[in-house]
XYZ file of C-alpha atoms in Angstrom:
579
model
C 140.624 88.568 -125.148
C 143.477 86.236 -124.587
C 147.148 87.053 -125.958
C 149.905 84.932 -126.105
C 152.919 86.676 -123.625
C 155.310 85.917 -126.531
C 153.889 88.910 -128.322
C 153.631 91.310 -124.590
C 157.068 93.532 -125.028
C 157.903 96.667 -122.376
C 158.403 99.001 -125.160
C 156.241 101.269 -122.948
C 158.579 103.809 -120.343
C 158.047 102.598 -116.879
C 156.925 105.909 -114.431
C 157.649 103.335 -111.129
C 161.546 103.741 -110.030
C 161.283 102.220 -106.718
C 160.301 98.826 -107.362
C 158.740 95.939 -104.757
C 160.058 94.076 -102.638
C 161.514 89.999 -103.888
C 158.814 88.678 -101.764
C 156.249 91.276 -102.697
C 156.749 89.544 -106.428
C 157.306 85.919 -105.284
C 153.904 86.355 -103.622
C 152.386 87.778 -106.475
C 153.849 83.938 -109.136
C 152.890 82.027 -106.472
C 149.173 83.434 -106.338
C 149.190 83.727 -110.274
C 149.958 80.348 -110.128
C 147.177 79.255 -107.922
C 144.339 81.493 -109.124
C 145.090 82.924 -112.579
C 145.716 86.517 -112.714
C 141.673 87.416 -111.987
C 142.700 91.595 -114.010
C 143.344 92.117 -117.270
C 146.503 93.843 -118.184
C 146.170 96.981 -120.519
C 148.023 96.440 -124.152
C 148.678 98.856 -127.146
C 148.643 97.625 -130.710
C 152.779 97.541 -131.788
C 153.144 95.937 -135.604
C 152.469 93.014 -135.308
C 152.960 92.888 -131.228
C 152.007 94.908 -128.228
C 153.684 97.526 -126.133
C 152.363 96.685 -121.568
C 150.529 99.546 -120.363
C 149.190 98.358 -117.297
C 150.211 95.089 -115.841
C 153.678 94.738 -116.062
C 154.147 92.536 -112.963
C 151.724 90.253 -113.307
C 152.878 89.307 -116.870
C 155.939 88.925 -115.102
C 154.939 86.369 -112.898
C 152.954 84.808 -115.523
C 155.365 84.329 -117.226
C 157.700 82.506 -114.344
C 154.924 80.779 -112.930
C 154.752 78.511 -116.945
C 151.267 80.432 -118.282
C 151.055 80.681 -122.287
C 148.966 83.244 -122.288
C 146.796 86.089 -120.134
C 143.535 88.233 -120.123
C 144.327 91.288 -121.531
C 142.644 94.671 -123.151
C 144.062 96.333 -125.638
C 143.401 99.935 -126.147
C 144.504 102.095 -129.031
C 146.793 104.724 -126.856
C 149.766 107.048 -127.218
C 152.564 107.648 -124.688
C 151.001 110.325 -123.257
C 147.922 108.683 -122.712
C 149.705 105.472 -121.859
C 152.086 106.929 -118.925
C 148.546 108.811 -118.182
C 146.837 105.656 -117.724
C 150.476 103.764 -114.905
C 149.665 107.363 -113.130
C 145.649 107.364 -112.445
C 145.992 103.680 -111.620
C 149.196 103.385 -109.441
C 147.744 106.646 -107.452
C 144.140 105.198 -107.163
C 144.675 101.613 -106.151
C 145.275 100.610 -101.894
C 146.673 98.201 -100.974
C 144.647 95.842 -98.622
C 145.685 97.112 -95.185
C 147.457 94.376 -92.867
C 144.093 93.549 -90.974
C 142.215 92.682 -94.079
C 144.729 90.477 -95.369
C 145.470 87.911 -91.714
C 141.419 88.479 -90.785
C 140.827 86.740 -94.870
C 143.358 84.303 -93.679
C 141.836 83.491 -90.977
C 138.595 83.051 -93.361
C 139.272 80.862 -96.099
C 141.045 78.251 -92.567
C 137.569 79.172 -91.157
C 135.224 77.609 -93.722
C 137.557 74.712 -93.743
C 140.600 75.622 -95.788
C 143.971 73.774 -95.955
C 146.920 75.994 -94.403
C 148.730 75.014 -97.725
C 145.792 75.837 -100.013
C 145.145 79.123 -97.985
C 148.640 79.818 -98.905
C 148.447 79.323 -102.399
C 145.289 81.716 -102.891
C 147.256 84.390 -100.573
C 150.445 84.513 -102.296
C 152.730 82.508 -99.598
C 154.267 80.057 -98.406
C 152.683 77.588 -95.772
C 155.045 79.072 -92.988
C 153.647 82.834 -93.702
C 150.030 81.572 -93.553
C 150.666 79.641 -90.226
C 151.765 83.454 -89.024
C 148.923 85.447 -90.933
C 146.959 83.048 -88.360
C 148.627 83.929 -85.716
C 148.201 87.608 -86.215
C 144.255 86.733 -87.016
C 144.023 85.641 -83.412
C 145.225 88.645 -81.559
C 143.249 89.788 -79.124
C 139.602 91.567 -80.526
C 140.601 94.987 -78.735
C 144.306 94.384 -80.163
C 142.768 93.983 -83.662
C 140.933 96.887 -83.815
C 143.740 99.312 -82.434
C 146.398 97.756 -84.619
C 144.308 98.909 -87.585
C 144.416 103.068 -86.820
C 148.204 102.076 -85.124
C 150.718 99.627 -86.407
C 152.644 98.545 -83.705
C 156.631 97.392 -84.619
C 157.598 94.703 -86.249
C 159.449 93.578 -82.915
C 156.956 94.548 -80.786
C 153.938 92.744 -83.167
C 155.702 89.320 -82.433
C 156.241 89.767 -78.177
C 152.305 90.652 -78.580
C 151.189 87.818 -81.035
C 153.345 85.826 -78.827
C 151.148 86.257 -75.767
C 148.228 84.314 -74.653
C 144.767 86.896 -75.161
C 144.156 87.330 -71.634
C 147.963 88.461 -71.215
C 147.012 90.370 -74.516
C 144.302 91.835 -72.498
C 145.989 92.185 -69.268
C 149.283 94.116 -71.603
C 146.847 96.729 -72.916
C 145.870 98.245 -69.098
C 149.360 98.279 -67.776
C 150.135 101.456 -66.969
C 150.740 104.503 -69.868
C 149.942 101.795 -72.599
C 147.287 104.042 -73.276
C 148.258 107.683 -73.382
C 144.701 109.454 -74.385
C 143.052 107.781 -78.346
C 147.337 106.844 -78.673
C 148.966 103.850 -78.062
C 152.514 102.545 -77.014
C 152.896 99.715 -78.593
C 156.486 99.041 -76.826
C 154.628 99.249 -73.109
C 152.152 96.783 -74.775
C 154.363 94.290 -75.930
C 156.937 94.800 -72.743
C 153.440 93.528 -70.821
C 153.173 90.598 -72.954
C 156.783 89.599 -73.278
C 157.577 86.151 -72.134
C 160.939 84.828 -71.346
C 162.144 82.525 -73.429
C 165.924 80.862 -74.519
C 166.044 80.293 -77.963
C 167.895 76.798 -78.630
C 170.963 78.020 -80.977
C 172.950 79.106 -77.876
C 172.240 75.317 -76.415
C 175.988 73.586 -75.884
C 174.079 70.374 -75.781
C 171.811 67.652 -77.171
C 168.434 69.512 -77.194
C 167.500 65.490 -78.900
C 168.460 63.661 -75.733
C 167.572 66.422 -73.213
C 164.211 66.649 -71.727
C 164.004 70.243 -73.091
C 161.321 70.652 -74.507
C 161.077 73.442 -77.918
C 158.374 75.014 -80.144
C 159.101 76.952 -83.317
C 158.339 80.640 -82.614
C 156.629 81.674 -86.113
C 158.207 85.388 -86.531
C 162.064 84.482 -86.118
C 163.834 83.784 -89.287
C 163.651 80.080 -90.457
C 167.766 78.831 -89.955
C 168.184 81.293 -87.257
C 169.206 80.382 -83.748
C 166.014 81.663 -81.934
C 163.777 80.125 -84.224
C 163.219 77.139 -82.030
C 162.752 78.822 -77.882
C 161.574 76.860 -74.958
C 159.900 78.209 -72.323
C 161.555 76.032 -69.755
C 164.392 77.576 -67.856
C 164.998 74.871 -64.896
C 165.719 72.772 -67.288
C 167.472 74.503 -69.678
C 169.954 76.021 -66.948
C 170.402 72.487 -65.887
C 171.590 70.919 -68.899
C 173.315 73.552 -69.875
C 175.653 73.924 -66.860
C 176.602 70.025 -67.509
C 177.620 70.501 -70.835
C 179.545 73.230 -70.112
C 181.170 71.298 -66.661
C 181.608 68.510 -69.310
C 183.333 70.909 -71.495
C 185.951 71.920 -68.737
C 186.684 68.849 -67.204
C 187.822 68.231 -70.767
C 189.499 70.841 -71.431
C 191.614 70.248 -67.719
C 192.514 67.193 -69.161
C 194.291 68.632 -72.369
C 195.884 70.833 -69.717
C 193.862 74.036 -70.448
C 194.268 76.655 -67.767
C 190.397 76.896 -67.545
C 187.496 77.165 -64.312
C 183.711 76.969 -64.243
C 182.784 79.511 -62.319
C 179.365 80.652 -60.872
C 176.906 83.491 -62.287
C 176.946 86.340 -59.699
C 175.070 89.742 -59.893
C 175.281 90.395 -63.320
C 179.117 89.089 -64.144
C 181.027 86.209 -63.989
C 182.813 85.255 -60.247
C 186.191 85.552 -59.806
C 188.298 84.795 -56.564
C 189.370 88.153 -54.905
C 192.677 89.894 -56.468
C 192.282 88.409 -59.857
C 192.447 91.357 -62.574
C 189.886 90.828 -65.615
C 191.571 91.471 -68.963
C 190.426 92.223 -72.575
C 193.427 92.328 -74.848
C 193.400 89.539 -76.863
C 195.450 85.978 -75.422
C 195.945 83.232 -78.141
C 195.536 79.318 -77.126
C 198.774 79.105 -75.660
C 199.052 81.271 -73.354
C 196.078 79.662 -71.822
C 198.026 76.637 -71.153
C 200.409 75.161 -68.731
C 201.328 75.519 -64.666
C 200.793 79.250 -64.424
C 199.489 82.396 -66.183
C 196.037 83.962 -67.083
C 193.588 81.785 -66.741
C 190.030 81.463 -68.623
C 186.495 81.758 -66.506
C 183.147 79.878 -67.934
C 179.784 80.700 -66.166
C 176.482 80.154 -67.808
C 174.454 83.857 -67.818
C 171.584 84.461 -65.521
C 171.416 87.873 -66.922
C 168.494 88.749 -69.082
C 170.067 90.038 -72.005
C 171.591 87.058 -73.048
C 170.254 84.421 -70.961
C 170.830 80.706 -70.877
C 174.286 81.467 -72.674
C 177.762 80.717 -71.910
C 179.562 83.568 -71.642
C 184.191 83.507 -70.620
C 186.532 86.180 -69.222
C 189.953 85.564 -69.359
C 191.877 87.080 -65.645
C 195.639 87.317 -63.950
C 196.088 86.038 -61.065
C 197.229 87.826 -58.458
C 200.447 88.326 -58.072
C 200.864 86.707 -54.966
C 199.293 83.224 -56.832
C 201.161 83.753 -60.264
C 204.720 83.461 -57.731
C 202.999 80.845 -55.800
C 202.413 79.146 -59.248
C 205.730 80.003 -60.511
C 207.811 78.805 -57.437
C 205.989 75.514 -57.543
C 206.078 75.010 -61.317
C 209.847 75.519 -61.111
C 209.962 72.562 -59.330
C 208.451 70.193 -61.184
C 205.757 70.609 -58.629
C 202.126 71.768 -60.823
C 200.786 74.651 -61.312
C 199.098 76.168 -57.522
C 194.844 74.504 -57.348
C 192.544 77.910 -57.698
C 189.840 77.872 -55.260
C 186.226 79.861 -55.327
C 184.826 78.986 -52.751
C 183.994 82.181 -50.352
C 185.831 84.111 -53.690
C 184.018 87.501 -53.395
C 183.659 89.286 -57.249
C 185.715 93.122 -57.757
C 183.787 95.166 -60.474
C 184.167 94.821 -64.168
C 188.244 95.458 -65.339
C 189.290 97.979 -67.474
C 188.154 99.097 -70.943
C 188.504 97.516 -73.846
C 192.249 97.595 -74.850
C 193.382 98.693 -71.507
C 193.594 95.453 -70.359
C 197.506 95.387 -71.627
C 198.409 97.191 -67.948
C 197.600 94.725 -66.254
C 200.517 91.960 -65.487
C 200.207 88.308 -67.221
C 201.760 86.006 -65.212
C 202.707 83.230 -67.463
C 205.496 86.049 -69.428
C 208.585 84.135 -68.871
C 210.645 85.179 -66.083
C 207.333 84.722 -63.465
C 208.682 83.686 -61.145
C 211.473 86.952 -60.942
C 209.336 89.137 -61.539
C 207.487 88.221 -58.272
C 209.554 87.884 -55.750
C 210.619 92.081 -56.487
C 206.789 92.731 -56.459
C 206.757 95.475 -54.192
C 205.342 93.627 -50.512
C 201.401 96.160 -51.007
C 200.872 95.168 -54.542
C 201.569 90.738 -53.379
C 199.392 90.511 -50.269
C 196.700 93.009 -51.855
C 196.640 92.167 -55.742
C 195.394 95.362 -56.631
C 195.624 96.416 -60.252
C 198.932 98.880 -61.002
C 196.307 101.089 -62.781
C 193.754 102.816 -60.199
C 190.080 102.656 -62.217
C 190.554 106.880 -62.108
C 194.218 105.822 -64.337
C 191.581 103.216 -66.575
C 189.174 105.789 -67.086
C 191.694 108.493 -68.153
C 193.306 106.111 -70.313
C 189.458 105.170 -71.516
C 188.676 109.655 -72.715
C 192.314 109.430 -73.810
C 191.774 106.961 -76.791
C 188.068 108.519 -77.668
C 189.881 112.128 -77.809
C 192.240 110.257 -80.438
C 190.147 107.866 -81.968
C 187.730 110.894 -82.483
C 190.955 112.686 -83.644
C 192.090 110.661 -86.037
C 188.904 110.319 -87.749
C 188.514 114.064 -88.853
C 192.288 114.810 -89.547
C 193.067 111.276 -91.546
C 189.387 109.790 -92.189
C 188.767 111.654 -95.560
C 192.224 109.100 -97.100
C 190.038 105.991 -96.286
C 188.196 104.567 -98.962
C 184.330 104.462 -98.377
C 184.377 100.653 -99.016
C 186.666 100.743 -95.205
C 184.448 103.439 -93.677
C 181.067 101.879 -94.480
C 182.830 98.214 -93.321
C 183.426 100.883 -90.607
C 179.702 102.077 -90.541
C 178.252 98.980 -89.992
C 180.424 98.334 -86.725
C 179.608 101.543 -85.565
C 175.879 100.295 -85.709
C 176.102 97.781 -83.703
C 178.035 99.105 -80.724
C 176.831 98.781 -76.483
C 175.411 102.813 -77.270
C 172.405 101.431 -79.922
C 170.678 104.473 -78.666
C 174.335 106.679 -80.985
C 175.156 108.470 -78.160
C 178.118 110.621 -79.243
C 178.424 112.972 -76.661
C 179.343 112.761 -73.385
C 176.959 111.688 -71.585
C 174.171 108.370 -71.889
C 172.089 110.660 -72.174
C 172.877 112.992 -74.708
C 172.686 112.275 -78.340
C 174.355 112.506 -81.854
C 172.642 115.320 -84.561
C 173.884 113.604 -87.806
C 170.921 116.614 -89.645
C 174.225 118.429 -90.478
C 175.480 115.733 -92.072
C 172.192 114.273 -93.783
C 171.906 117.992 -95.901
C 175.021 116.874 -97.286
C 173.509 114.097 -99.490
C 170.078 115.164 -100.454
C 170.102 118.269 -102.590
C 166.684 120.635 -102.375
C 164.378 117.544 -104.782
C 164.749 115.342 -102.056
C 166.873 113.369 -104.397
C 170.297 111.290 -102.746
C 173.320 112.727 -104.048
C 176.326 110.761 -103.603
C 179.376 113.266 -103.343
C 182.061 111.447 -104.709
C 185.383 114.114 -103.232
C 183.047 113.881 -99.729
C 181.587 111.084 -99.119
C 185.249 109.561 -97.328
C 184.828 112.983 -95.000
C 181.517 112.658 -94.126
C 181.085 108.701 -93.192
C 184.147 109.803 -91.147
C 183.209 112.666 -89.767
C 179.715 109.962 -88.505
C 181.847 107.221 -86.689
C 183.743 109.666 -84.946
C 180.215 111.318 -82.930
C 179.038 107.510 -82.265
C 181.910 106.406 -80.802
C 182.718 106.208 -77.736
C 185.569 104.276 -75.852
C 183.999 102.536 -73.511
C 184.176 103.673 -69.548
C 185.585 101.153 -67.067
C 183.429 102.133 -64.138
C 180.193 103.937 -65.696
C 180.066 100.837 -68.441
C 179.679 103.721 -70.907
C 180.734 103.011 -74.374
C 180.223 101.403 -77.658
C 181.685 98.258 -76.691
C 184.418 95.993 -78.141
C 183.548 98.028 -81.651
C 185.124 100.962 -80.622
C 188.479 99.218 -80.666
C 188.176 96.987 -83.824
C 187.305 100.188 -85.521
C 190.549 101.931 -84.055
C 192.302 99.198 -84.357
C 191.118 98.782 -88.303
C 192.306 102.326 -88.622
C 195.546 102.758 -86.950
C 194.482 104.999 -84.533
C 197.060 104.651 -82.344
C 199.324 106.638 -83.863
C 197.070 110.043 -82.497
C 197.459 108.028 -78.407
C 198.374 110.913 -77.128
C 201.730 110.374 -73.737
C 200.960 109.548 -71.143
C 203.372 110.408 -68.468
C 201.811 113.371 -66.768
C 200.877 114.512 -63.456
C 197.415 113.193 -64.018
C 197.892 109.587 -64.894
C 200.911 109.191 -62.996
C 198.938 110.017 -59.640
C 197.190 106.920 -61.003
C 199.561 104.011 -60.892
C 201.208 101.861 -57.804
C 204.748 102.787 -57.020
C 205.848 99.109 -58.155
C 204.380 100.374 -61.727
C 206.489 103.648 -61.187
C 209.816 102.233 -60.613
C 209.534 99.786 -64.069
C 208.388 103.050 -65.426
C 211.383 104.370 -64.311
C 213.703 101.155 -65.024
C 212.406 101.423 -68.921
C 213.001 104.743 -68.889
C 216.132 105.358 -67.305
C 215.250 107.853 -64.810
C 216.443 107.420 -61.485
C 214.191 106.230 -58.952
C 214.123 108.429 -55.501
C 213.039 106.194 -52.531
C 209.518 107.828 -52.198
C 206.824 107.623 -54.680
C 206.002 111.257 -55.036
C 209.545 112.686 -55.507
C 209.592 109.203 -58.148
C 205.867 110.882 -59.733
C 207.441 113.990 -60.092
C 210.994 112.833 -61.435
C 208.467 110.807 -64.093
C 206.665 113.408 -65.672
C 207.071 114.227 -69.156
C 210.296 111.705 -69.229
C 208.784 108.439 -70.514
C 207.587 108.954 -74.207
C 207.560 105.590 -74.318
C 205.381 104.256 -71.929
C 202.061 103.380 -73.441
C 199.037 101.086 -70.964
C 197.176 100.659 -74.161
C 196.620 100.019 -77.965
C 193.884 99.624 -79.592
C 192.339 96.634 -79.752
C 189.800 93.615 -78.881
C 189.088 90.101 -79.139
C 186.764 89.468 -82.142
C 182.892 88.987 -81.876
C 180.718 86.258 -80.628
C 178.121 84.742 -83.371
C 175.062 87.119 -82.924
C 172.266 85.341 -81.017
C 169.774 87.865 -82.329
C 168.038 88.166 -85.259
C 165.517 90.266 -86.220
C 161.978 88.885 -86.650
C 160.302 89.096 -89.740
C 156.338 89.146 -90.299
C 154.612 89.364 -93.726
C 153.370 92.750 -94.779
C 149.800 91.996 -95.425
C 150.971 93.329 -99.357
C 152.585 90.501 -100.053
C 150.033 88.902 -102.451
C 148.372 91.889 -103.961
C 148.630 92.527 -107.668
C 148.186 96.308 -106.983
C 150.640 99.240 -108.060
C 152.840 97.155 -110.678
C 152.076 99.261 -114.154
């Protein structure tokens, strides 16, 4: 019989504690609005009203869909019998496998249903139905294998985007089939096609001839919702737009250079030292000083995106620029013809050791520079020194977290933990090599009790968060490039880890410095400067406590281009397990 929704109450305890997602509730509402409630709910009399035993989600969805009454079965049940009925129904129900949902969508469309009608019947929006339609068109062999082994959403997205012949070939890729098991990651990698997201374009996409198509599995509004496979067309349009930006910037007095992309980095002239500390916009104007180099990336990880690097000129060029500026003749032009590249500069935050020719009095500094440094334009710190700095910063950051972290608020530490998860060591490295994984099992045991329930220990939560961070963060090594990238610098700066940095006036560190840098340290520390470099190093050991070649900090992040795809779940349109 049908009962008015206004007579129904949720007075009986609900055994369900983990509720379905909002998306699943929305899907159920759409399905009921389109086809009504297909299965009667169960209620029990409570005076002049009725208590819902089975069907709470259906009742809520029916109310949101605007229904006034619902089909119901009335049964006289005690509290114990009502709970028993909930348990039995939820345990006996089984949601449709996603494959069955995809096939159902395919059958509806093949039978002549419009996408909008199929969407209503399935409880999906139109875009969700188009996603399911694409998945239902997987290669038959792939579809069969997915029934027993479901790929991850990312792998499924890549496989579904490829033509069926490419999918079939990918199943035969080396190590794709391991006995009866399928390595979907290898299959997805073999199906992957180079596409470029429209969101990274700086040119007018409407006016260009580059054709974009919608990626149905990207989040609506995300930068990668629309992509193109026309790599050459995209790069040409992107390069032209970047060139126009550079010319406009130079016209406004900015020191900016359109560079080429070589190997895996921006190509800069010989002797230029890349900086990793923050540089203000004002410091990038005028005739001399640090310069911004920009290029269109051709690296696989960010193909087509705009990359930039800020670098200080060689001391010889800085001196020449300063003299020209002092005489009012303008800056010396930068030439990149025939330029050779150098390895990446110091780890994030270590760049403060590099000399900036844009500082006040640059001309005087250039005159006093040692001839060898002027001619070679070398960094005042060797790569070995930069590695020592990175290692010292890692130790300082971890030690600071373990000694002072528990005094920080859990909110601050939780925010830092999210930052850490965005680190370049995405495998959650925390040991001494990129292959050594960090174990968090002991921390997990402190958060779960013997019954398997999550426990939040208020008195030690900050300590646990700080320890997790300490195990994850690695300040990036400038040679191996192993580390967390900028996130370690951001977190170290946020937590004030500079106070934990060690002294750098050790014999090992001083041995990595140029003679001109040693003399500058000696002058600042008021230490006599012997002529011989060896004697100068020995004189400085333990005598320059204020010398600090680095601090924690790095420029802020650029907008993230990648988004996690969303694949419609097969249970989204079902009325199951809703008691």
